[in-house]
Amino acid sequence: MSKYDTYFLMSSKDVAGYVQERLSFFPEKEDLECKEIGDGNLNYVFRLVSKKTGKSVIVKQAGESLRIDKTMHLPTDRGKIESSILKLQRKFSPGLVPEVFLYDPIMCALIMEDMIGHTMMRTGLINHEIYPQFAQDISTFLVNSLLFTSDVLMDHKEKKNHVKEFINPDLCEITEDLVYTEPYNDQNNRNDIYEPNLEFVKEQLYEDKKLHLEVAKLKFEFMNDAQSLLHGDLHTGSIFINKKHTFVFDPEFAFYGPMGYDIGNVIANLFFAWCNGDATIEDKNKKKEFCNWILDTIVKTVDLFNEKFKKAFIENVKDTMAKTDGFMEYYLQKSLQGTAGCAGLESIRRIAGMAKVKDITSIKDEKKRIRAERILITLGKDYIMNRESFLDGNSYKKAIEKAIAKFS
Amino acid sequence: MSKYDTYFLMSSKDVAGYVQERLSFFPEKEDLECKEIGDGNLNYVFRLVSKKTGKSVIVKQAGESLRIDKTMHLPTDRGKIESSILKLQRKFSPGLVPEVFLYDPIMCALIMEDMIGHTMMRTGLINHEIYPQFAQDISTFLVNSLLFTSDVLMDHKEKKNHVKEFINPDLCEITEDLVYTEPYNDQNNRNDIYEPNLEFVKEQLYEDKKLHLEVAKLKFEFMNDAQSLLHGDLHTGSIFINKKHTFVFDPEFAFYGPMGYDIGNVIANLFFAWCNGDATIEDKNKKKEFCNWILDTIVKTVDLFNEKFKKAFIENVKDTMAKTDGFMEYYLQKSLQGTAGCAGLESIRRIAGMAKVKDITSIKDEKKRIRAERILITLGKDYIMNRESFLDGNSYKKAIEKAIAKFS
């Protein structure tokens, strides 16, 4: 009998004993130190380090409710899906996804590779770090994880078995509510809006019926279009990074959905960092350097995605009908339209919904925060309403410059 | 021990003993008579009747391979899905779906309500019977089974559990191959084309690259768009009918797909009967009466579908965003476009693919059969290429008249 035979929510003092019991990773009597390092909404994340060798692992335990709202309950076995997904994504994008050592269905915990020397990307970006390798790495991850799990390349029966395995009703419900519904009306009491922008949000989001129609269309695409195995929550808090390398993890929202959802999330979250840099960097040159790097990275991410997508499609396409002239262009274009739509939804919901991002909430100057939020809402609407015209990096750059100019 | 403890393919002499062992439907020593009545490709269907009372049941047993191609193997447990689907469809369309008494996983058989006094609709139509109630009944069935299982009305989590339960890789593969791929090229050796139309098929189907592109788009919709719980094989062989009433059954191809697939199949199969009537009815008045009834029924089916769809949508819509002004119209229009596309695919594949329909193969006059097949291919292409313009019954009527005129 051990205390780890029944599920309980661990604190950092429980983790060393837990890992030593479950895994032969550290020597038996190693002196281990544990810290809680999570900042997500759903899980408790611990790093366990050997004081002697510096060797370390990560333990991620699922809680029974949202950390920011204890009334929202979730199934604790979601780590099982996460562990299968990480293995699958690691197969398609070797080197860009951490290794899972163990999934434990009793404690509802994953024990996995510690991404040593990597920082959570959102933290790095708020410190205005530049990551020159990011556009290359993330575009590879996106093409590999999305195109290779679609019917273009994957055997159709194998794909359907994946669709079945990774159906994720509870976590999809969170996205359907928080991203695709609540920011557009005040019928719930969970929206958390920065007071000085309350009127702006009402006018721009609650009263715009044309916007609601486009959001409704995107919501039904999200719920129905089983195109690719999505990460499902690909913001900069799900990425660990340094100057030379990127890790994508935390795919517990994964399910088969429209690929634009992942790509759009990356684009939107990059731009949150631009807003933070623009509002908080004092040094003019440093601000210019950081903000330009962000803009360039958005442009490069979209353009490299396009380029690598076409290359992978042409080299690997399996479905007979997908080989038809013009199909690749149609399929890519449709995915890019969904990308712009989802970039817009993410830009808006982090301002007008329940779950915020630090990039924005940490802007202390009221005027600057008001401006950042208005740029994001305006830009988000442009992405959604004109999504058919966002087909390359440059179209994003232009839209961003237009939105910035409006609030200068 | 009984001989029914292990799976074997029954012949009609085995069925009485089988039903008496499994079900207390008939009295113990009843004198029972059994006939094989199936004409499908996948199953063996028996009717078991009491000689004394006339009371009867249907036994449907799954074979291990396609009846028309013994090399194509199928899982024999597909009756389990069928039984769940029949129960679900009966809930949404009471009276229009037969009752299932038992699903037996050992013999892979369903024992179900005998649709007494009903004829297989294809057989009735080839005898040029008129069914005045059909457009009313089938439009009700279509709206209830399709709209009520979609995210517009169904709880999103319940719907996702249905998507998971009804994933159907093997039978979907048959459709993807036979409907969406093989009729458009000669890369397989399964296409069975009426010799005098071989050149016409090559020119009209194999060489039309623009057509291939549209078929490819529709194929990816079929594989990815988990909109509604489809019947999946809604031709006139899956319908039992009389002048006053309609039964829909045989949903073993069921899965979550785009609703246009079912509606389009009904429309295309009605028109096969028009082709048969036009080619084989000698009496001018009778021909006019039958063919006009078919045309009217196509028009009414589409228009009643539209009408009942809107009524059910407005009265029952649950999703907040789906209530947005304009969404119902968008959603209906998209479904109708898919409908025309699928009507086109079905029209074509029954001429240029592997699986034929008796309505056409029973036309003995060579010239008339050539004409019927060319009308169908021409019309099918029009449906596919111009699917965005088929939004009401009248647009179908016009397209049909145009195709007929071309070969007069």
mmCIF file of N, CA and C in Angstrom, chain B residues 81-177:
data_model
loop_
_atom_site.group_PDB
_atom_site.id
_atom_site.type_symbol
_atom_site.label_atom_id
_atom_site.label_comp_id
_atom_site.label_asym_id
_atom_site.label_seq_id
_atom_site.Cartn_x
_atom_site.Cartn_y
_atom_site.Cartn_z
ATOM 1 N N ILE B 81 -24.260 -1.449 -34.986
ATOM 2 C CA ILE B 81 -24.452 -0.031 -35.308
ATOM 3 C C ILE B 81 -25.855 0.154 -35.874
ATOM 4 N N GLU B 82 -26.231 -0.720 -36.800
ATOM 5 C CA GLU B 82 -27.527 -0.578 -37.461
ATOM 6 C C GLU B 82 -28.664 -0.586 -36.445
ATOM 7 N N SER B 83 -28.579 -1.500 -35.491
ATOM 8 C CA SER B 83 -29.633 -1.591 -34.498
ATOM 9 C C SER B 83 -29.714 -0.316 -33.647
ATOM 10 N N SER B 84 -28.560 0.229 -33.229
ATOM 11 C CA SER B 84 -28.583 1.484 -32.463
ATOM 12 C C SER B 84 -29.148 2.627 -33.291
ATOM 13 N N ILE B 85 -28.757 2.668 -34.556
ATOM 14 C CA ILE B 85 -29.219 3.750 -35.430
ATOM 15 C C ILE B 85 -30.721 3.666 -35.633
ATOM 16 N N LEU B 86 -31.218 2.466 -35.897
ATOM 17 C CA LEU B 86 -32.659 2.321 -36.116
ATOM 18 C C LEU B 86 -33.429 2.831 -34.900
ATOM 19 N N LYS B 87 -32.926 2.501 -33.713
ATOM 20 C CA LYS B 87 -33.605 2.968 -32.497
ATOM 21 C C LYS B 87 -33.584 4.498 -32.400
ATOM 22 N N LEU B 88 -32.427 5.072 -32.738
ATOM 23 C CA LEU B 88 -32.289 6.531 -32.664
ATOM 24 C C LEU B 88 -33.174 7.210 -33.715
ATOM 25 N N GLN B 89 -33.148 6.678 -34.930
ATOM 26 C CA GLN B 89 -33.952 7.280 -35.998
ATOM 27 C C GLN B 89 -35.437 7.137 -35.710
ATOM 28 N N ARG B 90 -35.802 6.004 -35.088
ATOM 29 C CA ARG B 90 -37.202 5.797 -34.726
ATOM 30 C C ARG B 90 -37.655 6.801 -33.676
ATOM 31 N N LYS B 91 -36.716 7.185 -32.804
ATOM 32 C CA LYS B 91 -37.024 8.200 -31.792
ATOM 33 C C LYS B 91 -37.336 9.541 -32.474
ATOM 34 N N PHE B 92 -36.544 9.881 -33.476
ATOM 35 C CA PHE B 92 -36.734 11.173 -34.140
ATOM 36 C C PHE B 92 -37.857 11.145 -35.172
ATOM 37 N N SER B 93 -38.076 10.002 -35.800
ATOM 38 C CA SER B 93 -39.121 9.886 -36.821
ATOM 39 C C SER B 93 -40.046 8.718 -36.493
ATOM 40 N N PRO B 94 -40.825 8.843 -35.421
ATOM 41 C CA PRO B 94 -41.670 7.717 -35.034
ATOM 42 C C PRO B 94 -42.619 7.367 -36.180
ATOM 43 N N GLY B 95 -42.799 6.062 -36.411
ATOM 44 C CA GLY B 95 -43.698 5.647 -37.483
ATOM 45 C C GLY B 95 -43.010 5.464 -38.823
ATOM 46 N N LEU B 96 -41.846 6.070 -39.010
ATOM 47 C CA LEU B 96 -41.189 5.983 -40.319
ATOM 48 C C LEU B 96 -40.007 5.007 -40.327
ATOM 49 N N VAL B 97 -39.729 4.405 -39.176
ATOM 50 C CA VAL B 97 -38.588 3.492 -39.062
ATOM 51 C C VAL B 97 -39.072 2.225 -38.334
ATOM 52 N N PRO B 98 -38.766 1.035 -38.861
ATOM 53 C CA PRO B 98 -39.268 -0.191 -38.233
ATOM 54 C C PRO B 98 -38.654 -0.460 -36.863
ATOM 55 N N GLU B 99 -39.363 -1.270 -36.076
ATOM 56 C CA GLU B 99 -38.895 -1.592 -34.734
ATOM 57 C C GLU B 99 -37.902 -2.760 -34.761
ATOM 58 N N VAL B 100 -36.844 -2.644 -33.964
ATOM 59 C CA VAL B 100 -35.886 -3.747 -33.832
ATOM 60 C C VAL B 100 -36.237 -4.542 -32.584
ATOM 61 N N PHE B 101 -36.457 -5.859 -32.729
ATOM 62 C CA PHE B 101 -36.751 -6.692 -31.563
ATOM 63 C C PHE B 101 -35.477 -7.183 -30.891
ATOM 64 N N LEU B 102 -34.441 -7.445 -31.686
ATOM 65 C CA LEU B 102 -33.237 -8.043 -31.120
ATOM 66 C C LEU B 102 -32.038 -7.845 -32.047
ATOM 67 N N TYR B 103 -30.904 -7.502 -31.463
ATOM 68 C CA TYR B 103 -29.649 -7.632 -32.215
ATOM 69 C C TYR B 103 -28.845 -8.760 -31.587
ATOM 70 N N ASP B 104 -28.424 -9.663 -32.407
ATOM 71 C CA ASP B 104 -27.719 -10.845 -31.923
ATOM 72 C C ASP B 104 -26.265 -10.803 -32.396
ATOM 73 N N PRO B 105 -25.338 -10.531 -31.484
ATOM 74 C CA PRO B 105 -23.929 -10.383 -31.882
ATOM 75 C C PRO B 105 -23.281 -11.711 -32.288
ATOM 76 N N ILE B 106 -23.890 -12.834 -31.916
ATOM 77 C CA ILE B 106 -23.274 -14.123 -32.283
ATOM 78 C C ILE B 106 -23.530 -14.439 -33.758
ATOM 79 N N MET B 107 -24.793 -14.430 -34.130
ATOM 80 C CA MET B 107 -25.126 -14.719 -35.524
ATOM 81 C C MET B 107 -25.053 -13.462 -36.396
ATOM 82 N N CYS B 108 -24.699 -12.324 -35.787
ATOM 83 C CA CYS B 108 -24.604 -11.059 -36.524
ATOM 84 C C CYS B 108 -25.908 -10.786 -37.262
ATOM 85 N N ALA B 109 -27.012 -10.948 -36.539
ATOM 86 C CA ALA B 109 -28.311 -10.779 -37.175
ATOM 87 C C ALA B 109 -29.209 -9.843 -36.374
ATOM 88 N N LEU B 110 -30.071 -9.165 -37.095
ATOM 89 C CA LEU B 110 -31.133 -8.351 -36.500
ATOM 90 C C LEU B 110 -32.453 -9.100 -36.682
ATOM 91 N N ILE B 111 -33.295 -9.128 -35.647
ATOM 92 C CA ILE B 111 -34.667 -9.586 -35.854
ATOM 93 C C ILE B 111 -35.543 -8.350 -35.687
ATOM 94 N N MET B 112 -36.316 -8.034 -36.712
ATOM 95 C CA MET B 112 -37.044 -6.769 -36.668
ATOM 96 C C MET B 112 -38.455 -6.873 -37.237
ATOM 97 N N GLU B 113 -39.208 -5.814 -36.999
ATOM 98 C CA GLU B 113 -40.577 -5.688 -37.490
ATOM 99 C C GLU B 113 -40.644 -5.967 -38.991
ATOM 100 N N ASP B 114 -41.610 -6.780 -39.384
ATOM 101 C CA ASP B 114 -41.846 -6.974 -40.816
ATOM 102 C C ASP B 114 -42.695 -5.811 -41.320
ATOM 103 N N MET B 115 -42.249 -5.213 -42.386
ATOM 104 C CA MET B 115 -42.983 -4.053 -42.906
ATOM 105 C C MET B 115 -44.095 -4.555 -43.824
ATOM 106 N N ILE B 116 -45.086 -5.162 -43.179
ATOM 107 C CA ILE B 116 -46.165 -5.847 -43.900
ATOM 108 C C ILE B 116 -46.945 -4.855 -44.774
ATOM 109 N N GLY B 117 -47.270 -5.303 -45.960
ATOM 110 C CA GLY B 117 -48.058 -4.444 -46.836
ATOM 111 C C GLY B 117 -47.215 -3.360 -47.497
ATOM 112 N N HIS B 118 -45.903 -3.462 -47.331
ATOM 113 C CA HIS B 118 -44.999 -2.503 -47.971
ATOM 114 C C HIS B 118 -44.147 -3.237 -49.001
ATOM 115 N N THR B 119 -43.806 -2.555 -50.056
ATOM 116 C CA THR B 119 -42.954 -3.109 -51.096
ATOM 117 C C THR B 119 -41.640 -2.346 -51.084
ATOM 118 N N MET B 120 -40.572 -3.018 -51.453
ATOM 119 C CA MET B 120 -39.331 -2.271 -51.638
ATOM 120 C C MET B 120 -39.595 -1.201 -52.700
ATOM 121 N N MET B 121 -39.236 0.038 -52.381
ATOM 122 C CA MET B 121 -39.641 1.136 -53.246
ATOM 123 C C MET B 121 -39.086 1.003 -54.668
ATOM 124 N N ARG B 122 -37.857 0.500 -54.794
ATOM 125 C CA ARG B 122 -37.303 0.384 -56.149
ATOM 126 C C ARG B 122 -38.148 -0.581 -56.997
ATOM 127 N N THR B 123 -38.534 -1.694 -56.376
ATOM 128 C CA THR B 123 -39.377 -2.664 -57.083
ATOM 129 C C THR B 123 -40.703 -2.014 -57.489
ATOM 130 N N GLY B 124 -41.320 -1.310 -56.559
ATOM 131 C CA GLY B 124 -42.580 -0.622 -56.864
ATOM 132 C C GLY B 124 -42.416 0.370 -57.997
ATOM 133 N N LEU B 125 -41.328 1.125 -57.952
ATOM 134 C CA LEU B 125 -41.112 2.161 -58.972
ATOM 135 C C LEU B 125 -40.849 1.540 -60.346
ATOM 136 N N ILE B 126 -40.157 0.396 -60.357
ATOM 137 C CA ILE B 126 -39.905 -0.263 -61.648
ATOM 138 C C ILE B 126 -41.224 -0.815 -62.209
ATOM 139 N N ASN B 127 -42.171 -1.116 -61.313
ATOM 140 C CA ASN B 127 -43.525 -1.463 -61.780
ATOM 141 C C ASN B 127 -44.392 -0.218 -62.012
ATOM 142 N N HIS B 128 -43.751 0.933 -61.915
ATOM 143 C CA HIS B 128 -44.403 2.215 -62.197
ATOM 144 C C HIS B 128 -45.585 2.510 -61.295
ATOM 145 N N GLU B 129 -45.423 2.091 -60.046
ATOM 146 C CA GLU B 129 -46.397 2.470 -59.014
ATOM 147 C C GLU B 129 -46.160 3.916 -58.598
ATOM 148 N N ILE B 130 -47.267 4.566 -58.217
ATOM 149 C CA ILE B 130 -47.183 5.941 -57.728
ATOM 150 C C ILE B 130 -47.418 5.946 -56.224
ATOM 151 N N TYR B 131 -46.613 6.708 -55.485
ATOM 152 C CA TYR B 131 -46.741 6.764 -54.032
ATOM 153 C C TYR B 131 -46.980 8.207 -53.588
ATOM 154 N N PRO B 132 -48.248 8.598 -53.486
ATOM 155 C CA PRO B 132 -48.578 10.012 -53.262
ATOM 156 C C PRO B 132 -48.030 10.567 -51.944
ATOM 157 N N GLN B 133 -47.795 9.679 -50.982
ATOM 158 C CA GLN B 133 -47.399 10.133 -49.650
ATOM 159 C C GLN B 133 -45.886 10.310 -49.513
ATOM 160 N N PHE B 134 -45.133 9.843 -50.510
ATOM 161 C CA PHE B 134 -43.687 9.722 -50.326
ATOM 162 C C PHE B 134 -42.981 11.042 -50.009
ATOM 163 N N ALA B 135 -43.259 12.106 -50.768
ATOM 164 C CA ALA B 135 -42.537 13.375 -50.545
ATOM 165 C C ALA B 135 -42.767 13.884 -49.123
ATOM 166 N N GLN B 136 -44.008 13.759 -48.644
ATOM 167 C CA GLN B 136 -44.297 14.159 -47.255
ATOM 168 C C GLN B 136 -43.480 13.328 -46.260
ATOM 169 N N ASP B 137 -43.547 12.013 -46.413
ATOM 170 C CA ASP B 137 -42.874 11.138 -45.441
ATOM 171 C C ASP B 137 -41.359 11.300 -45.468
ATOM 172 N N ILE B 138 -40.780 11.305 -46.659
ATOM 173 C CA ILE B 138 -39.310 11.315 -46.716
ATOM 174 C C ILE B 138 -38.763 12.672 -46.271
ATOM 175 N N SER B 139 -39.492 13.760 -46.567
ATOM 176 C CA SER B 139 -39.004 15.071 -46.114
ATOM 177 C C SER B 139 -39.051 15.156 -44.591
ATOM 178 N N THR B 140 -40.065 14.546 -43.982
ATOM 179 C CA THR B 140 -40.109 14.488 -42.517
ATOM 180 C C THR B 140 -38.935 13.669 -41.977
ATOM 181 N N PHE B 141 -38.743 12.489 -42.571
ATOM 182 C CA PHE B 141 -37.630 11.641 -42.124
ATOM 183 C C PHE B 141 -36.296 12.386 -42.240
ATOM 184 N N LEU B 142 -36.082 13.041 -43.376
ATOM 185 C CA LEU B 142 -34.800 13.712 -43.608
ATOM 186 C C LEU B 142 -34.572 14.838 -42.594
ATOM 187 N N VAL B 143 -35.566 15.696 -42.424
ATOM 188 C CA VAL B 143 -35.402 16.806 -41.479
ATOM 189 C C VAL B 143 -35.184 16.264 -40.064
ATOM 190 N N ASN B 144 -35.982 15.281 -39.665
ATOM 191 C CA ASN B 144 -35.881 14.799 -38.287
ATOM 192 C C ASN B 144 -34.572 14.065 -38.028
ATOM 193 N N SER B 145 -34.193 13.203 -38.958
ATOM 194 C CA SER B 145 -32.977 12.436 -38.682
ATOM 195 C C SER B 145 -31.725 13.299 -38.855
ATOM 196 N N LEU B 146 -31.768 14.279 -39.734
ATOM 197 C CA LEU B 146 -30.554 15.064 -40.010
ATOM 198 C C LEU B 146 -30.426 16.300 -39.113
ATOM 199 N N LEU B 147 -31.461 17.103 -39.050
ATOM 200 C CA LEU B 147 -31.342 18.342 -38.271
ATOM 201 C C LEU B 147 -31.285 18.059 -36.766
ATOM 202 N N PHE B 148 -32.062 17.050 -36.321
ATOM 203 C CA PHE B 148 -32.112 16.783 -34.879
ATOM 204 C C PHE B 148 -30.858 16.101 -34.343
ATOM 205 N N THR B 149 -30.024 15.587 -35.225
ATOM 206 C CA THR B 149 -28.757 15.004 -34.754
ATOM 207 C C THR B 149 -27.583 15.962 -34.962
ATOM 208 N N SER B 150 -27.869 17.170 -35.433
ATOM 209 C CA SER B 150 -26.796 18.141 -35.698
ATOM 210 C C SER B 150 -26.548 19.028 -34.477
ATOM 211 N N ASP B 151 -25.473 19.814 -34.525
ATOM 212 C CA ASP B 151 -25.147 20.732 -33.433
ATOM 213 C C ASP B 151 -26.124 21.891 -33.317
ATOM 214 N N VAL B 152 -26.987 22.056 -34.305
ATOM 215 C CA VAL B 152 -28.001 23.106 -34.187
ATOM 216 C C VAL B 152 -28.944 22.769 -33.029
ATOM 217 N N LEU B 153 -29.349 21.516 -32.957
ATOM 218 C CA LEU B 153 -30.353 21.114 -31.971
ATOM 219 C C LEU B 153 -29.825 20.207 -30.871
ATOM 220 N N MET B 154 -28.866 19.368 -31.174
ATOM 221 C CA MET B 154 -28.444 18.375 -30.181
ATOM 222 C C MET B 154 -27.394 18.979 -29.244
ATOM 223 N N ASP B 155 -27.435 18.583 -27.995
ATOM 224 C CA ASP B 155 -26.379 18.966 -27.057
ATOM 225 C C ASP B 155 -25.017 18.568 -27.655
ATOM 226 N N HIS B 156 -24.054 19.498 -27.627
ATOM 227 C CA HIS B 156 -22.803 19.272 -28.361
ATOM 228 C C HIS B 156 -22.008 18.078 -27.835
ATOM 229 N N LYS B 157 -22.086 17.857 -26.530
ATOM 230 C CA LYS B 157 -21.331 16.719 -25.983
ATOM 231 C C LYS B 157 -22.008 15.399 -26.343
ATOM 232 N N GLU B 158 -23.331 15.380 -26.271
ATOM 233 C CA GLU B 158 -24.076 14.172 -26.668
ATOM 234 C C GLU B 158 -23.788 13.865 -28.141
ATOM 235 N N LYS B 159 -23.795 14.913 -28.959
ATOM 236 C CA LYS B 159 -23.523 14.719 -30.382
ATOM 237 C C LYS B 159 -22.130 14.119 -30.591
ATOM 238 N N LYS B 160 -21.128 14.637 -29.864
ATOM 239 C CA LYS B 160 -19.769 14.102 -30.040
ATOM 240 C C LYS B 160 -19.705 12.626 -29.639
ATOM 241 N N ASN B 161 -20.456 12.262 -28.610
ATOM 242 C CA ASN B 161 -20.489 10.842 -28.239
ATOM 243 C C ASN B 161 -21.127 9.993 -29.335
ATOM 244 N N HIS B 162 -22.125 10.554 -30.007
ATOM 245 C CA HIS B 162 -22.705 9.848 -31.154
ATOM 246 C C HIS B 162 -21.699 9.729 -32.307
ATOM 247 N N VAL B 163 -20.986 10.826 -32.572
ATOM 248 C CA VAL B 163 -19.973 10.789 -33.636
ATOM 249 C C VAL B 163 -19.027 9.621 -33.374
ATOM 250 N N LYS B 164 -18.600 9.514 -32.132
ATOM 251 C CA LYS B 164 -17.666 8.461 -31.737
ATOM 252 C C LYS B 164 -18.291 7.070 -31.909
ATOM 253 N N GLU B 165 -19.509 6.920 -31.400
ATOM 254 C CA GLU B 165 -20.175 5.612 -31.443
ATOM 255 C C GLU B 165 -20.385 5.135 -32.874
ATOM 256 N N PHE B 166 -20.700 6.071 -33.763
ATOM 257 C CA PHE B 166 -21.122 5.675 -35.106
ATOM 258 C C PHE B 166 -20.038 5.831 -36.166
ATOM 259 N N ILE B 167 -18.794 6.002 -35.724
ATOM 260 C CA ILE B 167 -17.724 6.050 -36.729
ATOM 261 C C ILE B 167 -17.687 4.702 -37.444
ATOM 262 N N ASN B 168 -17.569 4.740 -38.756
ATOM 263 C CA ASN B 168 -17.863 3.557 -39.564
ATOM 264 C C ASN B 168 -16.838 3.418 -40.703
ATOM 265 N N PRO B 169 -15.565 3.172 -40.337
ATOM 266 C CA PRO B 169 -14.491 3.237 -41.335
ATOM 267 C C PRO B 169 -14.672 2.296 -42.528
ATOM 268 N N ASP B 170 -15.144 1.072 -42.283
ATOM 269 C CA ASP B 170 -15.210 0.106 -43.383
ATOM 270 C C ASP B 170 -16.270 0.467 -44.412
ATOM 271 N N LEU B 171 -17.471 0.833 -43.932
ATOM 272 C CA LEU B 171 -18.510 1.125 -44.911
ATOM 273 C C LEU B 171 -18.294 2.504 -45.553
ATOM 274 N N CYS B 172 -17.716 3.432 -44.810
ATOM 275 C CA CYS B 172 -17.362 4.719 -45.436
ATOM 276 C C CYS B 172 -16.343 4.504 -46.560
ATOM 277 N N GLU B 173 -15.418 3.584 -46.341
ATOM 278 C CA GLU B 173 -14.411 3.328 -47.383
ATOM 279 C C GLU B 173 -15.074 2.880 -48.693
ATOM 280 N N ILE B 174 -16.108 2.042 -48.576
ATOM 281 C CA ILE B 174 -16.816 1.608 -49.779
ATOM 282 C C ILE B 174 -17.369 2.822 -50.524
ATOM 283 N N THR B 175 -18.025 3.719 -49.790
ATOM 284 C CA THR B 175 -18.590 4.913 -50.426
ATOM 285 C C THR B 175 -17.495 5.807 -51.014
ATOM 286 N N GLU B 176 -16.430 6.008 -50.240
ATOM 287 C CA GLU B 176 -15.343 6.868 -50.739
ATOM 288 C C GLU B 176 -14.781 6.324 -52.058
ATOM 289 N N ASP B 177 -14.672 5.007 -52.151
ATOM 290 C CA ASP B 177 -14.139 4.403 -53.372
ATOM 291 C C ASP B 177 -15.180 4.381 -54.503
#
